[in-house]
Backbone as numpy.savetxt, mean C-alpha at the origin, in Angstrom:
# Nx Ny Nz CAx CAy CAz Cx Cy Cz
21.57 7.25 -27.45 20.74 7.31 -26.56 20.76 6.26 -25.58
20.82 6.87 -24.16 20.97 6.16 -23.12 19.75 5.01 -22.74
20.09 4.10 -22.08 19.25 2.88 -21.97 18.40 3.31 -20.85
19.10 4.11 -20.00 18.36 4.58 -18.73 19.08 6.03 -18.42
18.05 6.97 -17.98 18.49 8.21 -17.64 18.68 8.28 -16.21
19.34 9.22 -15.89 19.50 9.53 -14.46 18.07 9.63 -13.68
17.08 10.39 -14.42 15.85 10.68 -13.78 15.13 9.37 -13.62
15.02 8.33 -14.67 14.42 7.09 -14.52 15.11 6.38 -13.74
16.22 6.27 -13.57 17.02 5.41 -12.45 16.43 6.05 -11.03
16.45 7.25 -10.69 15.87 7.71 -9.67 14.55 7.57 -9.41
13.80 7.59 -10.19 12.25 7.19 -9.95 12.12 5.87 -9.67
12.87 4.99 -10.28 12.81 3.64 -9.83 13.40 3.09 -8.52
14.63 3.65 -8.19 15.26 3.25 -7.05 14.85 3.95 -5.82
14.53 5.05 -5.73 14.19 5.92 -4.73 13.07 5.55 -3.60
11.78 4.97 -4.51 10.56 4.26 -3.87 10.99 3.05 -3.14
12.27 2.54 -3.70 12.28 1.24 -3.06 13.32 1.49 -1.62
13.99 2.42 -1.64 14.71 3.14 -0.67 13.75 3.47 0.37
12.90 4.47 -0.06 11.96 4.96 0.74 11.30 3.61 1.59
10.77 2.71 0.71 10.03 1.67 1.64 10.80 1.17 2.76
11.97 0.85 2.47 12.67 0.12 3.44 13.24 1.26 4.56
13.44 2.52 4.34 13.74 3.55 5.31 12.52 4.00 6.23
11.41 3.87 5.75 10.18 4.31 6.19 9.68 3.05 7.14
9.71 1.92 6.58 9.48 0.63 7.37 10.09 0.41 8.33
11.62 0.86 8.21 12.92 0.52 9.30 12.51 1.40 10.22
11.87 2.50 10.29 11.43 3.38 11.17 10.64 2.94 12.30
9.52 2.23 11.66 8.43 1.35 12.29 8.85 0.25 13.07
9.85 -0.28 12.47 10.52 -1.54 13.35 11.14 -1.08 14.51
11.85 -0.03 14.66 12.20 0.57 15.63 11.33 1.02 16.51
10.26 1.92 16.06 9.03 2.40 17.02 8.16 1.06 17.81
8.19 -0.04 16.82 7.31 -1.09 17.47 8.05 -1.76 18.93
9.60 -1.60 18.78 10.28 -2.29 19.75 10.30 -1.41 20.93
9.78 0.01 20.90 10.18 0.87 21.91 8.79 1.56 22.31
7.68 1.37 21.49 6.30 2.05 22.04 5.28 0.85 21.74
5.28 -0.18 22.72 4.37 -1.01 22.81 2.74 -0.61 22.96
2.71 0.28 23.54 1.51 0.91 23.85 0.81 1.35 22.71
1.67 1.82 21.58 1.06 2.33 20.63 0.52 1.29 19.47
1.14 -0.33 19.47 0.82 -1.23 18.80 -0.74 -1.45 18.62
-1.07 -1.93 17.68 -2.66 -2.50 17.75 -2.63 -3.88 17.92
-1.40 -4.72 17.94 -1.53 -6.01 18.34 -0.38 -6.29 19.20
-0.27 -7.29 19.96 1.06 -7.64 20.62 2.04 -8.14 19.67
3.34 -8.53 20.24 4.42 -9.33 19.87 3.79 -10.76 19.96
3.23 -11.21 21.02 2.58 -12.47 21.33 1.75 -12.78 20.04
0.67 -11.82 19.97 -0.45 -12.16 18.74 0.23 -12.21 17.59
1.21 -11.52 17.04 2.06 -11.64 15.65 2.56 -13.02 15.79
3.14 -13.61 16.76 3.95 -14.84 16.70 2.97 -16.14 16.80
1.74 -15.80 17.42 0.76 -16.88 17.23 -0.03 -16.90 15.88
-0.36 -15.89 15.45 -1.26 -15.85 14.09 -0.85 -15.71 12.98
0.41 -14.93 12.67 1.11 -15.05 11.45 1.65 -16.37 11.01
1.57 -16.45 9.72 2.03 -17.94 9.24 3.15 -17.90 8.63
3.83 -16.89 8.38 5.08 -16.75 7.70 6.06 -15.77 8.59
7.54 -16.19 8.64 8.28 -15.61 9.46 8.80 -14.30 8.50
9.40 -13.44 9.40 9.79 -12.11 8.99 11.00 -12.12 7.70
11.56 -13.21 7.86 12.82 -13.42 6.94 12.23 -14.02 5.65
11.12 -14.33 5.64 10.21 -15.08 4.48 9.62 -13.86 3.72
9.30 -12.93 4.43 8.73 -11.50 3.97 9.75 -10.75 3.29
10.77 -10.52 4.02 11.95 -9.80 3.29 12.09 -10.38 2.23
12.58 -11.60 2.00 12.89 -12.18 0.65 11.78 -11.84 -0.45
10.59 -12.21 0.00 9.61 -12.06 -0.93 9.64 -10.71 -1.48
9.39 -9.71 -0.33 9.53 -8.30 -0.67 10.71 -7.74 -1.91
12.00 -8.11 -1.59 12.81 -7.79 -2.47 12.76 -8.52 -3.74
12.16 -9.66 -4.24 11.69 -10.32 -5.12 10.60 -9.29 -5.93
9.71 -9.00 -5.28 8.64 -7.99 -5.79 8.99 -7.02 -6.31
10.10 -6.32 -5.70 10.87 -4.89 -6.03 11.64 -5.11 -7.13
12.35 -6.29 -7.18 13.23 -6.38 -8.46 12.08 -6.60 -9.84
11.27 -7.34 -9.60 10.37 -7.31 -10.86 9.75 -5.91 -11.14
9.32 -5.29 -10.14 8.73 -3.87 -10.17 9.84 -2.80 -10.91
10.84 -2.84 -10.51 12.05 -1.95 -11.16 12.19 -2.61 -12.34
12.22 -3.71 -12.75 12.27 -4.17 -14.27 11.36 -3.50 -15.15
9.75 -3.72 -14.72 8.90 -3.24 -15.48 8.72 -1.76 -15.53
9.33 -0.78 -14.43 9.33 0.43 -14.40 10.48 1.05 -15.57
11.60 0.48 -15.35 12.72 0.55 -16.25 12.39 0.36 -17.97
11.72 -0.58 -18.16 11.15 -0.97 -19.43 9.95 0.04 -19.98
9.13 0.39 -19.36 7.81 1.40 -19.55 8.95 2.75 -19.96
9.66 3.15 -18.89 10.27 4.32 -19.14 10.89 4.40 -20.51
11.69 3.44 -21.01 12.46 3.33 -22.34 11.43 3.10 -23.24
10.23 2.53 -23.03 9.26 2.45 -24.08 8.79 3.78 -24.59
8.44 4.63 -23.39 7.68 5.89 -23.64 8.53 6.98 -23.54
9.93 6.92 -23.49 10.64 8.24 -23.21 10.62 9.25 -24.21
10.16 9.09 -25.66 10.20 10.24 -26.54 8.49 10.59 -26.62
7.84 10.10 -25.72 6.22 10.64 -25.63 6.08 12.11 -25.13
5.72 13.10 -25.56 5.47 14.26 -24.98 4.28 14.40 -23.99
4.63 14.99 -22.92 3.87 15.04 -21.91 3.49 16.51 -21.45
2.50 16.82 -20.74 2.19 18.25 -20.07 3.42 18.85 -19.49
4.41 18.02 -18.95 5.63 18.60 -18.15 6.85 18.20 -19.04
6.82 18.26 -20.32 7.77 18.12 -21.19 8.86 19.44 -21.21
9.86 19.46 -21.55 10.63 20.58 -21.68 10.00 21.92 -22.09
9.21 21.52 -23.22 8.74 22.56 -23.74 7.17 23.03 -23.23
7.10 22.24 -22.42 5.73 22.53 -21.33 6.12 22.72 -20.02
6.69 23.56 -19.19 6.93 23.44 -18.04 5.93 23.10 -17.09
6.39 22.23 -16.10 5.21 21.86 -14.84 4.84 23.16 -14.14
3.44 23.20 -14.21 2.74 24.24 -13.26 2.13 23.62 -12.19
1.67 24.35 -11.35 0.97 23.81 -10.07 -0.44 23.15 -10.20
-0.97 23.87 -11.07 -2.08 23.49 -11.90 -2.05 21.91 -12.60
-1.21 21.72 -13.38 -0.91 20.79 -14.15 -0.39 19.58 -13.34
0.58 20.12 -11.81 0.78 19.10 -11.02 -0.33 18.57 -9.99
-1.37 19.41 -9.96 -2.48 19.09 -9.12 -3.39 18.22 -10.04
-3.64 18.35 -11.25 -4.26 17.45 -12.12 -3.88 16.25 -12.42
-2.64 15.99 -12.38 -1.62 14.82 -12.71 -1.93 14.08 -11.30
-1.61 14.40 -10.07 -1.76 13.79 -8.82 -3.28 13.43 -8.73
-4.31 14.13 -8.68 -5.49 13.86 -8.59 -6.01 12.40 -9.76
-5.27 12.51 -10.94 -5.78 11.58 -11.87 -5.23 10.26 -11.32
-3.69 10.34 -11.02 -3.01 9.26 -10.61 -3.68 8.43 -9.42
-3.83 9.41 -8.43 -4.64 8.89 -7.31 -5.76 8.22 -7.31
-6.80 8.79 -8.17 -8.15 8.12 -8.46 -7.78 6.87 -9.57
-7.13 6.88 -10.26 -6.33 5.66 -11.11 -6.03 4.44 -10.29
-4.88 4.64 -9.55 -4.43 3.80 -8.46 -5.59 3.19 -7.58
-6.24 4.18 -6.94 -7.36 3.51 -5.84 -8.51 2.86 -6.56
-9.05 3.24 -7.78 -9.70 2.33 -8.34 -9.07 0.91 -9.06
-8.02 1.21 -9.41 -7.44 -0.31 -9.94 -7.21 -1.12 -8.98
-6.63 -0.73 -7.65 -5.96 -1.41 -6.77 -7.44 -2.01 -5.90
-8.50 -1.09 -5.92 -9.61 -1.70 -5.14 -10.33 -2.78 -5.93
-10.27 -2.83 -7.24 -11.18 -3.77 -7.91 -10.31 -4.98 -8.25
-8.96 -4.74 -8.10 -8.11 -6.05 -8.21 -8.16 -6.92 -7.00
-7.94 -5.81 -5.89 -7.87 -6.74 -4.58 -9.51 -7.25 -4.38
-10.26 -6.57 -4.69 -11.81 -6.90 -4.40 -12.00 -8.18 -5.15
-11.70 -8.17 -6.39 -11.94 -9.54 -7.22 -11.02 -10.90 -6.76
-9.59 -10.47 -6.09 -8.77 -11.35 -5.39 -9.43 -12.05 -4.36
-10.56 -11.40 -3.58 -11.29 -12.03 -2.68 -12.55 -12.53 -3.10
-12.88 -12.05 -4.39 -14.27 -12.83 -4.84 -14.12 -14.13 -5.36
-13.08 -14.26 -6.07 -12.90 -15.42 -6.74 -11.92 -16.27 -5.62
-12.70 -17.51 -5.48 -11.80 -18.34 -4.68 -10.70 -18.95 -5.05
-10.38 -19.18 -6.40 -9.47 -19.80 -6.92 -8.11 -18.85 -7.14
-8.57 -17.42 -7.46 -7.63 -16.64 -7.40 -7.06 -16.33 -5.92
-8.05 -16.08 -4.86 -7.53 -15.84 -3.68 -6.75 -16.91 -3.06
-6.87 -18.15 -3.41 -6.11 -19.42 -2.85 -4.79 -19.55 -3.48
-4.72 -18.83 -4.93 -3.57 -19.21 -5.48 -2.51 -17.76 -5.54
-3.36 -16.80 -5.24 -2.36 -15.64 -5.68 -2.48 -14.69 -4.43
-3.54 -14.52 -3.83 -3.90 -13.62 -2.54 -3.44 -13.96 -1.20
-3.81 -15.22 -1.11 -3.61 -15.84 0.19 -2.16 -15.82 0.83
-1.09 -15.44 0.16 0.26 -15.24 0.97 0.36 -13.73 1.77
-0.46 -12.75 0.98 -0.36 -11.46 1.67 -1.30 -11.60 3.08
-2.43 -12.62 3.05 -3.06 -12.71 4.44 -2.56 -13.56 5.19
-1.41 -14.30 5.14 -0.50 -14.85 5.91 -0.11 -14.03 7.20
-0.28 -12.90 6.90 0.10 -11.86 7.96 -1.05 -11.35 8.35
-1.68 -11.89 9.40 -2.95 -11.52 10.23 -2.55 -10.15 10.84
-1.39 -10.44 11.63 -0.90 -9.27 12.35 0.00 -8.49 11.42
-0.51 -7.60 10.71 0.49 -7.07 9.74 1.55 -5.99 10.45
2.62 -5.89 9.66 4.04 -4.78 10.14 4.29 -4.33 9.07
5.21 -3.29 9.16 5.45 -2.24 8.15 6.01 -2.85 6.81
6.95 -3.61 7.03 7.74 -4.21 5.67 6.91 -5.37 5.31
5.96 -5.47 5.47 5.05 -6.62 5.17 4.16 -6.14 4.20
4.03 -4.72 3.85 3.18 -4.01 3.05 3.24 -4.47 1.62
4.37 -4.86 0.90 4.52 -5.42 -0.10 4.88 -7.01 -0.41
4.64 -7.83 0.92 4.81 -9.20 0.73 3.62 -9.63 0.05
3.62 -10.40 -1.04 2.60 -10.77 -1.90 3.10 -11.80 -3.06
2.13 -12.45 -3.48 2.42 -13.52 -4.67 3.00 -12.74 -5.82
4.07 -13.13 -6.48 4.91 -12.41 -7.65 3.67 -11.99 -8.70
2.82 -12.75 -9.10 1.86 -12.33 -10.06 1.13 -11.07 -9.77
0.54 -11.36 -8.46 -0.21 -10.21 -7.80 0.82 -8.73 -7.76
2.12 -9.33 -7.56 3.02 -8.13 -7.55 3.03 -7.48 -8.98
2.83 -8.19 -9.78 2.77 -7.67 -11.34 1.49 -6.93 -11.34
0.29 -7.34 -11.05 -0.97 -6.57 -10.87 -0.75 -5.25 -10.24
0.05 -5.22 -9.08 0.27 -4.06 -8.45 1.04 -3.24 -9.30
2.18 -3.50 -9.77 2.83 -2.77 -10.58 2.45 -1.91 -11.77
1.39 -2.86 -12.39 0.74 -2.57 -13.85 -0.15 -1.36 -13.32
-0.85 -1.36 -12.06 -1.76 -0.18 -11.53 -1.14 1.16 -11.68
0.27 1.01 -10.89 0.87 2.47 -10.70 1.46 2.94 -12.10
1.83 1.91 -13.21 2.17 2.14 -14.26 1.16 2.80 -15.19
-0.06 2.12 -15.07 -1.11 2.81 -15.78 -1.58 4.36 -15.22
-1.58 4.54 -13.81 -1.56 5.76 -13.29 -0.85 6.76 -13.80
0.92 6.52 -13.82 1.69 7.33 -14.23 1.58 7.88 -15.92
1.32 6.92 -16.50 1.13 7.24 -18.01 -0.24 7.96 -18.21
-1.38 7.70 -17.77 -2.48 8.29 -17.72 -2.56 9.68 -17.39
-1.51 10.13 -16.19 -1.59 11.25 -15.59 -0.56 12.06 -16.16
0.29 11.54 -17.06 1.37 12.15 -17.98 2.44 12.79 -17.24
2.72 12.08 -16.02 3.81 12.65 -15.26 5.14 12.18 -15.66
6.15 13.01 -15.42 7.59 12.98 -15.95 8.18 11.78 -14.79
9.08 11.38 -15.32 9.69 10.26 -14.26 10.09 10.90 -12.90
10.63 12.34 -12.84 11.02 12.87 -11.49 9.60 13.26 -10.95
8.55 13.67 -11.27 7.39 13.64 -10.65 6.90 12.21 -10.03
7.00 11.24 -10.98 6.54 10.14 -10.62 7.28 9.63 -9.58
8.62 9.61 -9.23 9.49 9.43 -8.02 8.63 10.09 -6.79
8.30 11.15 -6.80 7.76 11.86 -5.47 6.06 11.15 -5.50
5.43 11.08 -6.30 4.08 10.34 -6.13 4.29 8.90 -5.87
5.17 8.07 -6.40 5.27 6.69 -5.98 5.69 6.68 -4.69
6.75 7.42 -4.29 7.23 7.37 -2.84 6.17 7.73 -1.84
5.14 8.86 -2.13 4.30 8.90 -1.12 3.15 7.89 -1.14
2.96 7.22 -2.39 2.14 6.13 -2.55 2.81 4.77 -1.48
4.16 4.80 -1.47 4.97 3.53 -0.75 4.66 4.11 0.82
4.83 5.19 1.03 4.75 5.86 2.45 3.22 5.39 3.11
2.27 5.77 2.05 1.10 5.36 2.66 0.38 4.18 2.78
1.25 3.00 1.95 1.13 1.67 2.15 1.61 1.17 3.07
3.03 1.44 3.52 3.76 1.02 4.66 2.84 1.59 5.85
2.60 2.71 5.95 1.73 3.00 7.31 0.48 2.36 7.30
-0.23 1.98 6.04 -1.56 1.08 6.29 -1.30 -0.31 6.99
-0.06 -0.71 6.88 0.23 -2.10 7.39 1.03 -2.04 8.61
1.31 -1.05 9.22 2.40 -0.62 10.24 1.96 -1.32 11.61
0.70 -1.45 11.53 -0.06 -1.71 12.99 0.21 -1.13 14.11
0.24 0.18 14.02 0.45 1.11 14.97 -0.44 2.54 14.96
-0.63 3.31 15.83 -0.95 4.52 16.06 -0.22 5.26 16.54
0.55 5.88 16.06 1.67 6.99 16.83 1.02 8.21 16.90
1.33 8.93 17.84 0.73 10.17 18.19 1.11 11.15 17.21
0.16 11.97 16.51 0.36 12.87 15.65 0.51 12.38 14.28
0.24 11.17 13.94 0.38 10.51 12.62 -0.58 11.19 11.73
-0.44 11.79 10.73 -1.34 12.53 9.93 -2.24 11.69 9.16
-1.69 10.56 8.81 -2.80 9.57 8.03 -4.04 9.39 8.85
-3.87 9.37 10.24 -5.16 9.03 10.91 -5.98 10.36 11.00
-5.83 11.46 10.03 -6.72 12.25 9.83 -7.65 11.75 8.85
-7.66 10.54 8.20 -8.23 10.02 7.09 -9.04 8.96 7.62
-10.22 8.44 6.95 -10.66 7.19 7.43 -9.85 5.97 7.08
-9.30 6.01 6.00 -8.32 4.81 5.50 -7.03 5.04 6.18
-6.86 4.21 6.97 -5.27 4.36 7.83 -5.10 2.75 8.51
-3.85 2.80 9.33 -3.57 1.44 9.64 -4.59 0.73 10.39
-5.49 1.48 11.25 -6.77 0.78 12.03 -7.60 0.08 10.82
-7.97 1.08 9.83 -8.97 0.78 8.94 -8.64 -0.77 8.29
-7.31 -0.73 7.98 -6.77 -1.94 6.86 -6.51 -2.96 7.97
-6.22 -2.61 9.20 -6.20 -3.85 10.35 -7.43 -4.57 10.13
-8.50 -4.02 10.21 -9.91 -4.72 9.98 -9.60 -5.73 8.95
-9.20 -5.51 7.54 -9.12 -6.25 6.54 -8.41 -7.54 7.02
-7.18 -7.35 7.78 -6.41 -8.53 7.83 -6.83 -9.54 8.84
-7.84 -9.32 9.44 -8.23 -10.09 10.55 -9.40 -11.14 9.75
-9.27 -12.28 10.36 -10.22 -13.30 9.88 -11.60 -12.75 9.44
-12.28 -12.13 10.76 -13.49 -11.41 10.20 -13.68 -10.69 9.31
-12.78 -10.01 9.00 -12.90 -8.73 8.09 -12.20 -8.81 6.48
-12.03 -10.01 6.45 -11.38 -10.35 5.07 -12.10 -9.77 3.75
-13.43 -9.34 4.16 -14.26 -9.05 2.98 -14.81 -7.68 3.10
-14.01 -6.85 3.78 -14.13 -5.67 4.05 -12.85 -4.79 3.70
-13.11 -3.20 3.48 -11.85 -2.37 3.68 -10.87 -2.87 2.52
-10.89 -2.63 1.23 -10.04 -2.81 0.30 -9.21 -1.59 -0.30
-9.86 -0.42 0.26 -9.44 0.77 -0.51 -7.89 1.18 -0.12
-7.18 1.92 -1.41 -5.91 2.25 -0.82 -5.91 3.58 -0.35
-6.29 4.82 -1.16 -6.44 6.24 -0.27 -7.72 6.42 0.06
-8.53 6.21 -0.63 -10.12 6.99 0.06 -11.07 5.48 0.55
-12.17 6.05 0.85 -13.13 4.73 1.18 -14.48 4.94 0.14
-14.23 5.59 -1.05 -15.30 5.50 -1.96 -16.01 4.44 -2.29
-14.87 3.64 -2.87 -15.38 2.31 -3.54 -15.86 1.49 -2.56
-15.25 1.47 -1.01 -15.97 0.50 -0.25 -17.07 0.75 0.17
-17.50 2.20 -0.01 -18.95 2.56 0.43 -20.00 2.07 -0.49
-19.56 2.44 -1.80 -20.19 2.19 -3.15 -20.65 0.71 -3.22
-19.70 0.02 -3.07 -19.45 -1.52 -3.42 -20.14 -2.18 -2.02
-20.46 -1.72 -0.97 -20.93 -2.01 0.51 -19.66 -2.94 1.03
-18.49 -2.70 1.06 -17.55 -3.39 1.73 -16.81 -2.42 2.85
-17.67 -1.32 3.14 -17.00 -0.58 4.16 -17.35 -1.07 5.45
-16.14 -1.09 6.44 -16.50 -1.58 7.76 -15.71 -0.42 8.71
-16.76 0.12 9.50 -16.24 1.26 10.42 -15.76 0.62 11.45
-14.92 1.45 12.08 -14.25 1.02 13.19 -14.25 2.20 14.43
-13.63 1.47 15.50 -13.21 2.37 16.58 -11.76 1.83 17.44
-10.98 2.80 17.90 -9.84 2.33 18.52 -10.05 2.35 20.22
-10.12 1.63 20.57 -10.28 1.60 22.21 -8.88 0.98 23.06
-8.54 1.19 24.31 -7.60 0.88 24.99 -8.19 -0.47 25.81
-7.53 -1.66 25.66 -7.77 -2.97 26.10 -7.26 -2.62 27.60
-7.80 -3.68 28.62 -7.23 -3.90 29.77 -5.61 -3.69 30.08
-5.01 -4.20 29.09 -3.40 -3.90 29.20 -3.03 -2.67 29.04
-3.94 -1.65 28.42 -3.42 -0.40 28.43 -2.86 -0.02 26.85
-3.10 -1.15 25.91 -2.69 -1.14 24.55 -3.76 -0.88 23.79
-3.66 -0.18 22.47 -4.72 0.09 21.52 -5.46 -1.25 20.97
-6.39 -0.91 20.62 -7.20 -2.47 20.16 -8.41 -1.96 19.22
-8.41 -2.53 17.98 -9.23 -1.99 17.04 -10.42 -2.90 17.26
-11.67 -2.07 17.08 -12.92 -2.59 17.27 -13.85 -2.27 16.12
-14.39 -3.31 15.49 -15.29 -3.09 14.53 -16.31 -2.35 14.78
-17.01 -1.54 13.99 -18.04 -0.71 14.32 -19.38 -1.22 13.92
-19.72 -2.38 13.31 -21.10 -2.89 13.06 -21.22 -3.80 14.24
-22.27 -3.51 14.91 -22.55 -4.41 16.05 -23.20 -5.57 15.79
-24.14 -5.43 14.41 -25.27 -6.16 14.15 -24.42 -7.35 13.46
-23.13 -7.19 12.88 -22.44 -8.17 12.08 -21.18 -8.65 13.11
-21.28 -8.26 14.22 -20.11 -8.66 15.13 -20.00 -10.32 15.28
-20.98 -10.99 15.04 -20.91 -12.45 15.10 -20.74 -13.20 13.85
-20.28 -12.57 12.92 -20.36 -13.19 11.54 -19.51 -14.38 11.50
């Protein structure tokens, strides 16, 4: 029996490649399309508390741990029969069911882990604060986090894949999409035609969370359901400032001076 199958290897490495390719595209865009950025380069340099080089190193460590966990889980569950096993070909109905389950699991897991890290001062100070050193977020800072928080993040994806019954190949596409969504939420831009802006949960929505006034709002990954249920939903609007650049404005006027 092989230690790692080709599908398992692809499902582990492809999302990592997607992360750097997609975030790299935004690095190119942000240097050429300043008017679509939610914050200026000057704001990034003044507000962020960590260098881009440090962020890259931390993300690579996170991805190494994530890959090791994924390969271990695949090896441990390889003989488990799923809805998409060779004897049960994958149908569109099964695929839709798997995607819905996986998205709901990740959205719920990520929301309550993230929310808890903000609620508990000890956890926030020792685990989550590194991610918030990026007040002005950018694409490849999406997975910049404390290694232990990174384990929580990885566990959420693993549980989603196991509960949905995805095969390694299906999970490769699903996790790659999740990575694209995560990078897009942290890209700090609104490019024309970006399909993620069809949803309430997008880069502007998450930008609120990274600001000092918004750290207790907008925790969601895919949807805004849990934010609205728990009471952490912060509406927003996108407006042009005097320099002609986009700016995110919080939508709750009564809490404007928190």
